[in-house]
N, CA, C and O atoms as CSV, one atom per row, in Angstrom:
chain,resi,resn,atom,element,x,y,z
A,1,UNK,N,N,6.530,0.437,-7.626
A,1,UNK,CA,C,5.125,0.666,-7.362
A,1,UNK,C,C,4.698,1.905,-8.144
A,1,UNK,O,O,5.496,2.773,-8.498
A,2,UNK,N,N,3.224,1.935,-8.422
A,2,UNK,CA,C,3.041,3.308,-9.326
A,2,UNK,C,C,2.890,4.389,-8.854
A,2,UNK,O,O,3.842,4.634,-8.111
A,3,UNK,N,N,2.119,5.258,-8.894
A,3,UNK,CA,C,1.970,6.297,-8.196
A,3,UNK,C,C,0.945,6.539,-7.480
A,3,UNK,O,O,-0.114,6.277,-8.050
A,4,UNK,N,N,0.816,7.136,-5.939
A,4,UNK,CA,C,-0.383,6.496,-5.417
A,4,UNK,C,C,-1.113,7.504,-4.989
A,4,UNK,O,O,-0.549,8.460,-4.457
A,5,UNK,N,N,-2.610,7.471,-5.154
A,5,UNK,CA,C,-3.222,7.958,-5.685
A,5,UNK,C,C,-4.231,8.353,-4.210
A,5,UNK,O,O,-4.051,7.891,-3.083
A,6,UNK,N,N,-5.120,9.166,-4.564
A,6,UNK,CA,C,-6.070,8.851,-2.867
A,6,UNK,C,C,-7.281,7.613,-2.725
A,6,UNK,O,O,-7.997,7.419,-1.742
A,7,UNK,N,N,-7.275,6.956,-3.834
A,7,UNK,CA,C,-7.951,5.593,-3.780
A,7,UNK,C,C,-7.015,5.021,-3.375
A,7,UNK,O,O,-7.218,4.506,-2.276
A,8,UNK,N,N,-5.968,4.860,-3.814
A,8,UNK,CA,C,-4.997,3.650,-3.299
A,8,UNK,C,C,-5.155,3.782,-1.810
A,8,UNK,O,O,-5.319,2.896,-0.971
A,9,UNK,N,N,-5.063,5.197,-1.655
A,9,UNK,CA,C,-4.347,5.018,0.476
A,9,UNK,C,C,-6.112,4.905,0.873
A,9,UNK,O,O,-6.301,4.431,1.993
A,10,UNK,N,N,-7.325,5.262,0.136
A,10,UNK,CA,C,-8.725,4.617,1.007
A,10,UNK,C,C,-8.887,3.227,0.905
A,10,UNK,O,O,-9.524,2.611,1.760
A,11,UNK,N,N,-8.205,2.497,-0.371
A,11,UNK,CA,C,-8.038,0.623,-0.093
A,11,UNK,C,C,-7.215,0.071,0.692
A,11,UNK,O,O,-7.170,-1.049,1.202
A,12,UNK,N,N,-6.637,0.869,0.735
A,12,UNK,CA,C,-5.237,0.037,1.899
A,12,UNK,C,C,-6.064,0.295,3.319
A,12,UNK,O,O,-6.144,-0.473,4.278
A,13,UNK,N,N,-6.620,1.536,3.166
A,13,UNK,CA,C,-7.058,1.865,4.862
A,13,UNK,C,C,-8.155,1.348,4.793
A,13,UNK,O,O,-8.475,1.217,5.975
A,14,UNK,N,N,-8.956,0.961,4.181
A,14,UNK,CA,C,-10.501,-0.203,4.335
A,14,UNK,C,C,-9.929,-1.690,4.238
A,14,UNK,O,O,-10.779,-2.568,4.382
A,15,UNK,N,N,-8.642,-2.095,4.021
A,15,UNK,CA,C,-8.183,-3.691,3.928
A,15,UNK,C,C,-7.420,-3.960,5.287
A,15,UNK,O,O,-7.472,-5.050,5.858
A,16,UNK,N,N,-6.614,-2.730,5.816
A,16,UNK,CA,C,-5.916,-2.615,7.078
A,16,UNK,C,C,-7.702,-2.695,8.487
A,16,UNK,O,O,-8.105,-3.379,9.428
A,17,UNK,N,N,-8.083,-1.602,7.747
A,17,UNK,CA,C,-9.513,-1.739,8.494
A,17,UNK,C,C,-10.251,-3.157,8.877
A,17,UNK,O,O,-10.658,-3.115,10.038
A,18,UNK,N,N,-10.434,-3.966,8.448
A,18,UNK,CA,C,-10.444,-5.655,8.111
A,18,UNK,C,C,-9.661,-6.109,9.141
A,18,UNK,O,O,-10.021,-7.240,9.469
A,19,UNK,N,N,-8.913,-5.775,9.667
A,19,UNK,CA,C,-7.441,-6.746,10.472
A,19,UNK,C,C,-7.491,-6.068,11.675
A,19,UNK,O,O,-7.750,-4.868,11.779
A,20,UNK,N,N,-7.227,-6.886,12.661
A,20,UNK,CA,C,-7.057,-6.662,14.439
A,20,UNK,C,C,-5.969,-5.622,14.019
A,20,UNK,O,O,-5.409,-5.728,12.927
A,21,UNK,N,N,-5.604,-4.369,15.110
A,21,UNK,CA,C,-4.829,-3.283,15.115
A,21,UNK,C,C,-3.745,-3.906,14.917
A,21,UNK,O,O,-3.211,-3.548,13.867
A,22,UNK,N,N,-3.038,-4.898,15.627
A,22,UNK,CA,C,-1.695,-5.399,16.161
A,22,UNK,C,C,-0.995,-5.841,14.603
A,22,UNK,O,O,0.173,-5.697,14.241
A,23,UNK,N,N,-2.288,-6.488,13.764
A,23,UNK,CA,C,-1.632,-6.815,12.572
A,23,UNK,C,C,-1.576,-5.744,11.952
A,23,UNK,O,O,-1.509,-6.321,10.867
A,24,UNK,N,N,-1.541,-4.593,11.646
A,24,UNK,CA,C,-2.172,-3.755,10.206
A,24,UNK,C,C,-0.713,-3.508,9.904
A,24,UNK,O,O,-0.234,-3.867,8.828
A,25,UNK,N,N,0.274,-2.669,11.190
A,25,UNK,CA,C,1.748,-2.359,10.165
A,25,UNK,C,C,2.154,-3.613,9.360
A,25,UNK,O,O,2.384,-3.417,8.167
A,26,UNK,N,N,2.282,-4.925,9.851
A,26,UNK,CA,C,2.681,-5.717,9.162
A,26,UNK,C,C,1.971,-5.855,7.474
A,26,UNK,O,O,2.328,-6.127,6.328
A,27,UNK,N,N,0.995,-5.543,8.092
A,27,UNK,CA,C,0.250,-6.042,6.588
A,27,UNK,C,C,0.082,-4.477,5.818
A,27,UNK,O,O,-0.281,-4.481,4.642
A,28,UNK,N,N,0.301,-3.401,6.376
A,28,UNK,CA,C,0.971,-2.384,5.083
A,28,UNK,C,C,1.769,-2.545,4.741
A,28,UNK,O,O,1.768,-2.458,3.513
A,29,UNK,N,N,3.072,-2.893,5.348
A,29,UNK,CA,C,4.089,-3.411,4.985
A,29,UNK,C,C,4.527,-4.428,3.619
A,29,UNK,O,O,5.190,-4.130,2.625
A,30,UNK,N,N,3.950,-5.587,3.956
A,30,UNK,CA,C,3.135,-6.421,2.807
A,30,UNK,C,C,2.400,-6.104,1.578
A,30,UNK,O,O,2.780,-6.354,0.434
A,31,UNK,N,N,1.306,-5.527,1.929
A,31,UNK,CA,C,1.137,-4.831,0.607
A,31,UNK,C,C,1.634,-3.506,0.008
A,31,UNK,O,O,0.936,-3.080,-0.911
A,32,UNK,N,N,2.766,-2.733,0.369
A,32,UNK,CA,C,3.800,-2.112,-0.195
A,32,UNK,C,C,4.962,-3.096,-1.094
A,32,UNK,O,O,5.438,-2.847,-2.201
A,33,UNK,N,N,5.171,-4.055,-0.374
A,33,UNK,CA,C,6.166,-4.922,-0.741
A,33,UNK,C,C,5.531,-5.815,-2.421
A,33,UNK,O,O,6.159,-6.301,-3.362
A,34,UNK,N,N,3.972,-5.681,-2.121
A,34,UNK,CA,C,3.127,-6.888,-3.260
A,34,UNK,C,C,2.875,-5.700,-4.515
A,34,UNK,O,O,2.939,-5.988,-5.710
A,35,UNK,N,N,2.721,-4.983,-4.241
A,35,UNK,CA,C,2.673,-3.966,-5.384
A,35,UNK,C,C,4.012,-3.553,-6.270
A,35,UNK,O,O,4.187,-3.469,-7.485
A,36,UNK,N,N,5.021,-3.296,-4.950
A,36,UNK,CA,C,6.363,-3.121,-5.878
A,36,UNK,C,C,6.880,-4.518,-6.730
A,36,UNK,O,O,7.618,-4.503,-7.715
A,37,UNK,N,N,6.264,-5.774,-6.052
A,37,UNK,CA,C,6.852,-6.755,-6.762
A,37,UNK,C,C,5.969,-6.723,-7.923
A,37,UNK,O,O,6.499,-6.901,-9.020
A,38,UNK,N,N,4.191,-6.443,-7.842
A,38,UNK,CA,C,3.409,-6.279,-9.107
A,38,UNK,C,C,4.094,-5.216,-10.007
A,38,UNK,O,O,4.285,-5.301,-11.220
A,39,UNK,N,N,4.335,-4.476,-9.402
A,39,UNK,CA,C,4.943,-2.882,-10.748
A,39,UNK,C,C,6.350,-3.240,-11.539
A,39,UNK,O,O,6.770,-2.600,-12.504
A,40,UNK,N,N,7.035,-4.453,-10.908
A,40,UNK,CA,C,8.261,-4.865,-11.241
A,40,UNK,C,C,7.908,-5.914,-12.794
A,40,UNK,O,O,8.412,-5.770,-13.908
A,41,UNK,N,N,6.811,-7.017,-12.311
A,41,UNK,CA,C,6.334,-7.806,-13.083
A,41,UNK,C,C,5.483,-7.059,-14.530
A,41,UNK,O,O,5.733,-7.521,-15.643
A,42,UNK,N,N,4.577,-6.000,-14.391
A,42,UNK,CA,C,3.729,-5.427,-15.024
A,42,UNK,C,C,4.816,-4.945,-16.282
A,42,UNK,O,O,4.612,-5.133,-17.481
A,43,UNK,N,N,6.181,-4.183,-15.599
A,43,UNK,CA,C,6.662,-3.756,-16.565
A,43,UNK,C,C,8.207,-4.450,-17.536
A,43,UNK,O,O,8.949,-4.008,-18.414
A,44,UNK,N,N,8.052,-6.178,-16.484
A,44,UNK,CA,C,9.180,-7.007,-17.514
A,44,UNK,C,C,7.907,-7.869,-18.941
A,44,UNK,O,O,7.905,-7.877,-20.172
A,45,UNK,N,N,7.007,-8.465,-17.864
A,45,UNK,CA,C,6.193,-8.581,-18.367
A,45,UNK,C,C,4.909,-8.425,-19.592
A,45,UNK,O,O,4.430,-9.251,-20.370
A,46,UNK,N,N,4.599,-6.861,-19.331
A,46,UNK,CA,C,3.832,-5.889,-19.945
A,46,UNK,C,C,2.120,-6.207,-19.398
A,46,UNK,O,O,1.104,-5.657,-19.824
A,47,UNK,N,N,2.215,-7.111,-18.492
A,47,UNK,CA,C,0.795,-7.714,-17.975
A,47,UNK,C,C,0.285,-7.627,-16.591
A,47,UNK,O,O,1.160,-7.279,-15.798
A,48,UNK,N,N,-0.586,-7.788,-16.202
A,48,UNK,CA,C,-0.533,-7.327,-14.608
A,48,UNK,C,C,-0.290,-8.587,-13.935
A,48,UNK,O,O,-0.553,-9.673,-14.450
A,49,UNK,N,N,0.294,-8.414,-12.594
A,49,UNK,CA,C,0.626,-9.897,-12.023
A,49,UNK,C,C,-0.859,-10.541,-11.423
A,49,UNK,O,O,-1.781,-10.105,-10.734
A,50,UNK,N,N,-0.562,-11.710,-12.034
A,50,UNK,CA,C,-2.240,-12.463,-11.176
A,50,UNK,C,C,-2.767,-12.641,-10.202
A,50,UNK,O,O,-3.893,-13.137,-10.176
A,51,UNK,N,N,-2.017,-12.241,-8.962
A,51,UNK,CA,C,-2.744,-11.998,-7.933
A,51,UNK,C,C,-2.685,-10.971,-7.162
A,51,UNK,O,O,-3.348,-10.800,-6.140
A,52,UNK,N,N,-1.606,-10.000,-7.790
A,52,UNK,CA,C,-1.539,-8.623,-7.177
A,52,UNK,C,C,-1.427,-7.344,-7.881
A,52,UNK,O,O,-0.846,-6.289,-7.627
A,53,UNK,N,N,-2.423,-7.905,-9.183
A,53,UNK,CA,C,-2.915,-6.822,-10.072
A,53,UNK,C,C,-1.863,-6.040,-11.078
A,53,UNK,O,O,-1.292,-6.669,-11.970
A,54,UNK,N,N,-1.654,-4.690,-10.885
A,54,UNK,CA,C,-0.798,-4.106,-12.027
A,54,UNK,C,C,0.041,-2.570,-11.654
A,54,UNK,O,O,0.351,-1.560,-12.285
A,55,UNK,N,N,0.223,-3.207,-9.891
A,55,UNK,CA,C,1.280,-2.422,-9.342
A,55,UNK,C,C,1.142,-1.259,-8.454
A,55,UNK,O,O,2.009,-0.552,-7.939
A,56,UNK,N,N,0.043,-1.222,-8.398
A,56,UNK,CA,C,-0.694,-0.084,-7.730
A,56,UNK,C,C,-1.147,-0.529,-6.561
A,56,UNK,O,O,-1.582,-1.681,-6.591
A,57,UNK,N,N,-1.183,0.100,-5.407
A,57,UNK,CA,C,-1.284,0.199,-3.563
A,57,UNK,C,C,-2.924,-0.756,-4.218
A,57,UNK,O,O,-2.800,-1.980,-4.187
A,58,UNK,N,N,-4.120,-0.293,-4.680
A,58,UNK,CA,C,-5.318,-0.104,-4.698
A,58,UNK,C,C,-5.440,-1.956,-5.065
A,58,UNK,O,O,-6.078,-2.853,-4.512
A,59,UNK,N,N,-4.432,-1.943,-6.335
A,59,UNK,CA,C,-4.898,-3.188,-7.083
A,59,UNK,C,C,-4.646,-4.574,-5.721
A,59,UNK,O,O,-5.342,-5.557,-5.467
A,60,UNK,N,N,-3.527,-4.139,-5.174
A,60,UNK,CA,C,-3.031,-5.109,-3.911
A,60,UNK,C,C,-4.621,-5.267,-2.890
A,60,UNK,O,O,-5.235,-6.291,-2.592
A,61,UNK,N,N,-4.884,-3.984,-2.589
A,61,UNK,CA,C,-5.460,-3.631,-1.365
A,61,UNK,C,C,-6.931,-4.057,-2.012
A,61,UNK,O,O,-7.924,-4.157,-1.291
A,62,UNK,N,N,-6.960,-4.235,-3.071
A,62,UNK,CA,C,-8.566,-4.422,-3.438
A,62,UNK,C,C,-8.586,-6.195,-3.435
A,62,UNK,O,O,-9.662,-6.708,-3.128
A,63,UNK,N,N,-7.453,-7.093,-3.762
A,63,UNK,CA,C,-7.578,-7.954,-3.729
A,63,UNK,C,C,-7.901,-9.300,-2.293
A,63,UNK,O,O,-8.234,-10.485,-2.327
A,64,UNK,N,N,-7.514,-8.108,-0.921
A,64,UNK,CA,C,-7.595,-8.799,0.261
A,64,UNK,C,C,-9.204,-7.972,1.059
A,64,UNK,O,O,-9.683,-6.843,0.945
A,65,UNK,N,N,-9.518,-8.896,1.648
A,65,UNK,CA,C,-10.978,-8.546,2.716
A,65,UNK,C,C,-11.095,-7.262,3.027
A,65,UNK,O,O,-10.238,-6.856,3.812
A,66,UNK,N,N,-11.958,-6.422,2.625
A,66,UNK,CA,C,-11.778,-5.739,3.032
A,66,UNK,C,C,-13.004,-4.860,3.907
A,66,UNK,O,O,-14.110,-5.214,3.497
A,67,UNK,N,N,-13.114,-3.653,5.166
A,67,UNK,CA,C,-14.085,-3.206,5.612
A,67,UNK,C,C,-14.821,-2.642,4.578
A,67,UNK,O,O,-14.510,-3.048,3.458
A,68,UNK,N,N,-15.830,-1.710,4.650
A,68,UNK,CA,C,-16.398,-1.012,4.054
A,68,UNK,C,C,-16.050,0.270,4.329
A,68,UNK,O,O,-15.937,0.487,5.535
A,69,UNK,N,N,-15.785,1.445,3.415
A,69,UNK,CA,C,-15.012,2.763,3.453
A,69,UNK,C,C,-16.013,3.453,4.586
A,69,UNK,O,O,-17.173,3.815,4.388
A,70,UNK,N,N,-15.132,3.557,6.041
A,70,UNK,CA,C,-16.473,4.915,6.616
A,70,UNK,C,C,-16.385,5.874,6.360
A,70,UNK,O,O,-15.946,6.155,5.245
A,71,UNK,N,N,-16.728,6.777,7.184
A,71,UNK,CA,C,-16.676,8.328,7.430
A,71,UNK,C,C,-14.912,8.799,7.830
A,71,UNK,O,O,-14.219,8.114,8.582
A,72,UNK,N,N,-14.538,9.769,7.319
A,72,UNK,CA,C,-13.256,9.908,7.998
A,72,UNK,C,C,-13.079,10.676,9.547
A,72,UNK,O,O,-12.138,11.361,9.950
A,73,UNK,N,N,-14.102,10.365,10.106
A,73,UNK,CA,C,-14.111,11.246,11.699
A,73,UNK,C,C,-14.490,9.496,12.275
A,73,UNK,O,O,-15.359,9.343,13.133
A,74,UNK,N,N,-14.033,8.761,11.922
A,74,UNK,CA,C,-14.036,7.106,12.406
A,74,UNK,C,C,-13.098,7.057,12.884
A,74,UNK,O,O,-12.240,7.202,12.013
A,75,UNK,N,N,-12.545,6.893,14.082
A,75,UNK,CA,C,-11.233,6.829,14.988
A,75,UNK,C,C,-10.434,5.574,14.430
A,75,UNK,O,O,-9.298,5.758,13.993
A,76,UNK,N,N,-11.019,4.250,14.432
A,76,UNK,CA,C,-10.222,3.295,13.824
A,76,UNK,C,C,-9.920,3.077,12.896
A,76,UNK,O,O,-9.036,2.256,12.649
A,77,UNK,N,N,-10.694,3.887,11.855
A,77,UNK,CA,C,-10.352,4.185,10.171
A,77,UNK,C,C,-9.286,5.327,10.168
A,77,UNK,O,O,-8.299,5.094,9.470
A,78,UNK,N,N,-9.313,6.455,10.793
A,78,UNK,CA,C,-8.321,7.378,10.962
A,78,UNK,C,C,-7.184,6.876,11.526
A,78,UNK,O,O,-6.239,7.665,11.514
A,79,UNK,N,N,-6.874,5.230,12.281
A,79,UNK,CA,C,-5.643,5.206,12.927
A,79,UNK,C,C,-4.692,4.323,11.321
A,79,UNK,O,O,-3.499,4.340,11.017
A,80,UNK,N,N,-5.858,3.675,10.659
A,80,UNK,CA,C,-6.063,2.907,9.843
A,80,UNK,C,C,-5.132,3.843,8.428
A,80,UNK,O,O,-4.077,3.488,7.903
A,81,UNK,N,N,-5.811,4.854,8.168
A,81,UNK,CA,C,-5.004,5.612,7.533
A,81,UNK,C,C,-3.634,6.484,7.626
A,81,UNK,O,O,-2.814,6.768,6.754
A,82,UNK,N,N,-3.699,6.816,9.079
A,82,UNK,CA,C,-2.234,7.183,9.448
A,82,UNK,C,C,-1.629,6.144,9.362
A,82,UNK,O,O,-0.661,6.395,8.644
A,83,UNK,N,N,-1.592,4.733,9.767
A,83,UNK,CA,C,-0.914,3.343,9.282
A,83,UNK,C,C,-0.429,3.421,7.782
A,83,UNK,O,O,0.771,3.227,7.591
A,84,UNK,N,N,-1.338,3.718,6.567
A,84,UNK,CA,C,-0.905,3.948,5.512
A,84,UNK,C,C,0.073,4.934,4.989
A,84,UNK,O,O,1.042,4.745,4.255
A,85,UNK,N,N,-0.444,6.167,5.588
A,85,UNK,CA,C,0.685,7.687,5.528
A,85,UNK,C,C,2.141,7.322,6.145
A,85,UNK,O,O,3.155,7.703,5.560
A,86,UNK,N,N,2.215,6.559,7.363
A,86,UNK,CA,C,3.182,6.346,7.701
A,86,UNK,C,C,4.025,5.863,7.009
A,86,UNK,O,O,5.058,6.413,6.629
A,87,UNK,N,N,3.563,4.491,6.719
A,87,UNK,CA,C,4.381,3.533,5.482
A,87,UNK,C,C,5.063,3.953,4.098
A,87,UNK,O,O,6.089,3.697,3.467
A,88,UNK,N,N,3.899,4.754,3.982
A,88,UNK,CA,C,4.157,5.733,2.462
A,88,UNK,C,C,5.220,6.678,2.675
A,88,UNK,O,O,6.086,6.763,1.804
A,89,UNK,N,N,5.316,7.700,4.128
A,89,UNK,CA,C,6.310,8.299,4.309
A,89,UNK,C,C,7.824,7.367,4.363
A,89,UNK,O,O,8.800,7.471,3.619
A,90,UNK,N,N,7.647,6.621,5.302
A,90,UNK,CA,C,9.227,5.599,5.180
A,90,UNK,C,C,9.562,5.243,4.261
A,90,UNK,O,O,10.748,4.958,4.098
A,91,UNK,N,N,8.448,5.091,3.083
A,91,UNK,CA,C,9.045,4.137,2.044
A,91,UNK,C,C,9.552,5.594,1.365
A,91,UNK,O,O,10.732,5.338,1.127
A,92,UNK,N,N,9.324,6.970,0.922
A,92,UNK,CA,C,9.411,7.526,0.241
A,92,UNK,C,C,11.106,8.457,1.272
A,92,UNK,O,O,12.169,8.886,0.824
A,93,UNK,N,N,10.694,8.415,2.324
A,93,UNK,CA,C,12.172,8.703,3.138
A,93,UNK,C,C,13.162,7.635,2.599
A,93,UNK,O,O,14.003,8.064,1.808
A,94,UNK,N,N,13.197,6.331,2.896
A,94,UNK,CA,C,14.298,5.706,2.261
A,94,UNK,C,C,14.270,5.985,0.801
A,94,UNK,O,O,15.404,6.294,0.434
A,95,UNK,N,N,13.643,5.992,0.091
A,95,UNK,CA,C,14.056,5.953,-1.495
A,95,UNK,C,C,14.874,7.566,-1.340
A,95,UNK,O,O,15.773,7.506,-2.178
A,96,UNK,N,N,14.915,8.343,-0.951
A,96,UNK,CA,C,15.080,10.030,-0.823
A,96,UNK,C,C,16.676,10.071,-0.595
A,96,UNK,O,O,17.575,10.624,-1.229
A,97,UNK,N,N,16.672,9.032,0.896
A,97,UNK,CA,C,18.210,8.353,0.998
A,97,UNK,C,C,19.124,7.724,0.311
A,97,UNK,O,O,20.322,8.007,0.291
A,98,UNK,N,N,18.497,6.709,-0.369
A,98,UNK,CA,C,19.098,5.708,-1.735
A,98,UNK,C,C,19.456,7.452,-2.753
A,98,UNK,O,O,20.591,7.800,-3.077
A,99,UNK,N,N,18.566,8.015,-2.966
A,99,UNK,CA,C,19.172,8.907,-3.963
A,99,UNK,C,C,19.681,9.695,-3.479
A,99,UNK,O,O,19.782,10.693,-4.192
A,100,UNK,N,N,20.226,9.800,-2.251
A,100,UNK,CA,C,21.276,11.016,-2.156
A,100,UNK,C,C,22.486,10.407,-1.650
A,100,UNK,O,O,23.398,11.150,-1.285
A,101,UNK,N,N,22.637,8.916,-1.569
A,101,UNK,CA,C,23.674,8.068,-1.689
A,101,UNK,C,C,24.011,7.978,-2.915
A,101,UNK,O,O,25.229,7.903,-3.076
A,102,UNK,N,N,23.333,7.955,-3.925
A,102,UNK,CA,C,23.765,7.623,-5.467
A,102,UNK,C,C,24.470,8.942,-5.739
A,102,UNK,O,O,25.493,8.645,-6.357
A,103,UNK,N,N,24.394,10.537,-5.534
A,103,UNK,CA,C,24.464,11.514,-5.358
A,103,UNK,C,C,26.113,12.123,-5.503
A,103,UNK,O,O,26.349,13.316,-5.312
């Protein structure tokens, strides 16, 4: 996945925003997973993947329904974005692990 940016984590949190609470980890989850497979493709490739753009949180998150960006003092947009921070932290804790196993 590329590097993510503070658009990326306001598309993920306006596409998570879109979805009943119960679904959203799953579906950060998902689109963490659709981007790394886009950033994988973009660069055997050299092209962006066709339905999940060119590897980036944003390109995923722009492609599914999404709310409209509120205010950040929005309680369900704020749970919406800690949903994203979270994900981003685990994913960046395990990779931290993988490299201090390689180590």
């Amino acid at each position: 996945m590329r590097p993510v940016l503070p658009a990326d984590v306001a598309a993920a949190g306006c596409a998570l925003l879109a979805l009943p609470a119960r679904k959203r980890p799953g579906a950060m989850l998902e689109m963490l997973h659709r981007a790394e497979a886009a950033d994988r493709y973009r660069l055997a490739l050299g092209r962006a993947h066709p339905h999940w753009g060119n590897g980036s949180l944003a390109s995923v998150a722009m492609a599914l329904p999404r709310a409209a960006e509120p205010f950040l003092n929005d309680p369900d947009y704020v749970d919406c974005m800690m949903t994203v921070f979270a994900a981003l932290k685990a994913r960046n804790d395990r990779r931290a692990g993988v490299s201090r196993l390689r180590n």
